[in-house]
Amino acid sequence: MSDLVHKDDARDPLMIAEEWMRAGRDVAIATVVETWGSAPRPVGSHLVIDTEGNFEGSVSGGCVEGAVVAEAADVLAEGKARMLEFGVADETAWEVGLSCGGRIRVYVERLG
Amino acid sequence: MDPHSLKKLNALRRERQAAILLTDLGDGRDRVVGEGDAVAGALGEAVACAFRSGKSGVAEVDGRKFFLNVHLPAPRLVVIGAVHISQALAPMAKIAGFDLTVIDPRTAFASPERFSDVVLHAEWPDEALARQPLDAYTALAALTHDPKIDDPALRAAFEAECFYIGALGSRKTHAKRVERLTGAGVAAEALERIDAPIGLDIGAATPAEIAVAVLGAVIRALRTRGLQAGSVSA
């Protein structure tokens, strides 16, 4: 399935990032750099985000995208990359997390 | 990410060239490394290993952490001959993640009834391969037994440096093929690349078993690219 997404430029996050960049939009790129246990998306998966909060791609199949998009807004504002880590959701703290029980590390950086 | 890195990476991906985006997780700097580009030292070894395995990941080199994001073109398998083995090979290759095309000018063989759900070109290999050329991330399996059809496809595979080139036929048939292609001016090193008799030696007897043997040989060739050449470290 990932191969199909790969060949489809219209849905390829890095192709979309380039297109957004050409259109003059500020873009952040989030990348899954490490996974432990059962992770929904493989290492190397991308989510691209612009300043309006538009996003394409995925780093977790929906579990933590909201939190990554929020962090990306800060990264775009400050310009400094950050490393995020997500594990199982902590119910008492209302944190976002991965219901599947794995842990992922996501690198969020600004394009340019 | 550096905008130039993104443009370069996407350009290579569009051209079906393997590339790695190498990011220093300490300072955020990145660069694009194409397959075959020289990278020195331990980082070079990590890069070579990532190209072979196709797996992205973090590598720690001299106390610095790097993220290697590997972008390999989707592997293709081009099958010459809409024969019984190809019918078994098509669904297997699809499951293994290969983009498969079957080419055979004999319309009685290359019929949609025999190959539903498969990209099928009922034309001569020259014509079909002119439209969608072979490349280094494509495997070619010549299965017709007919020199008129198989030989031009094999020559195209040598030129494109396909990662796997196999041809059906007994040792005797293959010896004749080598003689024929040598006469046509094909270099000996190119001919040595042909996997013949085709496939892994697993004692395959039925068309489906031969298809397994072929697919096994294709996967092995994909995952061991560059190992024989001893070009692991730069």
Tab-separated table of C-alpha atoms in Angstrom, chain A:
chain	number	residue	atom	x	y	z
A	1	MET	CA	0.000	0.000	0.000
A	2	SER	CA	2.822	2.388	0.829
A	3	ASP	CA	4.160	1.784	-2.674
A	4	LEU	CA	0.955	3.058	-4.202
A	5	VAL	CA	1.135	6.218	-2.122
A	6	HIS	CA	4.769	6.544	-3.142
A	7	LYS	CA	4.036	6.575	-6.844
A	8	ASP	CA	1.174	9.016	-6.444
A	9	ASP	CA	2.782	12.481	-6.585
A	10	ALA	CA	-0.472	14.175	-5.637
A	11	ARG	CA	-0.425	12.431	-2.247
A	12	ASP	CA	3.310	12.306	-1.646
A	13	PRO	CA	4.141	14.588	1.322
A	14	LEU	CA	7.581	15.610	0.035
A	15	MET	CA	6.219	16.460	-3.411
A	16	ILE	CA	3.459	18.467	-1.710
A	17	ALA	CA	6.051	20.243	0.487
A	18	GLU	CA	7.936	21.315	-2.635
A	19	GLU	CA	4.754	22.540	-4.271
A	20	TRP	CA	3.780	24.542	-1.164
A	21	MET	CA	7.276	26.005	-0.996
A	22	ARG	CA	7.038	27.145	-4.638
A	23	ALA	CA	3.708	28.738	-3.808
A	24	GLY	CA	5.476	30.809	-1.141
A	25	ARG	CA	3.995	29.044	1.870
A	26	ASP	CA	6.014	28.410	5.032
A	27	VAL	CA	6.290	24.671	5.526
A	28	ALA	CA	7.230	22.387	8.395
A	29	ILE	CA	8.169	18.766	7.841
A	30	ALA	CA	7.638	16.120	10.523
A	31	THR	CA	9.431	12.792	10.106
A	32	VAL	CA	9.152	9.551	12.076
A	33	VAL	CA	12.799	8.863	12.977
A	34	GLU	CA	12.443	6.029	15.489
A	35	THR	CA	9.768	3.557	16.518
A	36	TRP	CA	9.526	0.998	19.332
A	37	GLY	CA	6.953	-1.740	19.649
A	38	SER	CA	3.876	-1.541	17.518
A	39	ALA	CA	3.979	1.726	15.593
A	40	PRO	CA	1.311	2.667	13.073
A	41	ARG	CA	3.613	4.287	10.489
A	42	PRO	CA	7.134	3.189	9.558
A	43	VAL	CA	10.343	5.138	10.163
A	44	GLY	CA	10.743	7.721	7.395
A	45	SER	CA	7.028	8.623	7.164
A	46	HIS	CA	6.273	12.311	6.719
A	47	LEU	CA	3.667	14.851	7.697
A	48	VAL	CA	3.938	18.302	6.105
A	49	ILE	CA	2.264	21.286	7.710
A	50	ASP	CA	1.847	24.947	6.742
A	51	THR	CA	1.256	28.019	8.922
A	52	GLU	CA	-2.503	27.776	8.414
A	53	GLY	CA	-2.467	24.313	9.952
A	54	ASN	CA	-3.091	22.548	6.641
A	55	PHE	CA	-1.378	19.189	6.606
A	56	GLU	CA	-0.750	16.193	4.336
A	57	GLY	CA	0.734	12.783	4.995
A	58	SER	CA	0.856	11.010	8.339
A	59	VAL	CA	3.198	10.036	11.138
A	60	SER	CA	0.810	7.873	13.134
A	61	GLY	CA	-2.324	7.185	11.168
A	62	GLY	CA	-4.272	9.766	13.133
A	63	CYS	CA	-3.317	9.308	16.813
A	64	VAL	CA	-0.897	12.196	17.330
A	65	GLU	CA	-1.215	14.323	14.180
A	66	GLY	CA	-3.069	17.039	16.073
A	67	ALA	CA	-0.242	17.446	18.581
A	68	VAL	CA	2.393	17.429	15.811
A	69	VAL	CA	0.527	20.103	13.862
A	70	ALA	CA	0.400	22.277	17.011
A	71	GLU	CA	4.152	21.815	17.621
A	72	ALA	CA	4.830	22.574	13.959
A	73	ALA	CA	3.250	26.006	14.404
A	74	ASP	CA	5.882	26.776	17.074
A	75	VAL	CA	8.673	25.348	14.944
A	76	LEU	CA	7.578	27.559	12.028
A	77	ALA	CA	7.470	30.598	14.295
A	78	GLU	CA	10.818	29.967	16.004
A	79	GLY	CA	12.671	28.211	13.208
A	80	LYS	CA	14.276	25.724	15.582
A	81	ALA	CA	13.773	22.009	14.975
A	82	ARG	CA	12.487	19.828	17.805
A	83	MET	CA	12.244	16.157	18.609
A	84	LEU	CA	8.898	14.897	19.915
A	85	GLU	CA	8.212	11.585	21.557
A	86	PHE	CA	4.861	9.895	21.852
A	87	GLY	CA	3.993	6.780	23.793
A	88	VAL	CA	0.840	5.199	25.131
A	89	ALA	CA	-1.760	7.814	26.075
A	90	ASP	CA	-1.667	8.746	29.748
A	91	GLU	CA	-5.353	8.883	30.640
A	92	THR	CA	-4.947	10.911	33.829
A	93	ALA	CA	-2.923	13.610	32.154
A	94	TRP	CA	-5.127	13.717	29.034
A	95	GLU	CA	-2.040	13.482	26.878
A	96	VAL	CA	-2.275	12.404	23.283
A	97	GLY	CA	-0.738	9.048	22.626
A	98	LEU	CA	-0.707	5.889	20.607
A	99	SER	CA	-3.537	3.539	21.416
A	100	CYS	CA	-1.630	0.657	19.829
A	101	GLY	CA	0.902	0.741	22.680
A	102	GLY	CA	4.037	1.640	20.746
A	103	ARG	CA	6.337	4.600	21.034
A	104	ILE	CA	7.519	6.905	18.263
A	105	ARG	CA	9.988	9.755	17.959
A	106	VAL	CA	9.122	12.501	15.490
A	107	TYR	CA	11.537	15.159	14.225
A	108	VAL	CA	9.832	18.415	13.306
A	109	GLU	CA	11.769	20.991	11.289
A	110	ARG	CA	11.131	24.032	9.159
A	111	LEU	CA	11.735	23.865	5.422
A	112	GLY	CA	14.296	26.546	4.594
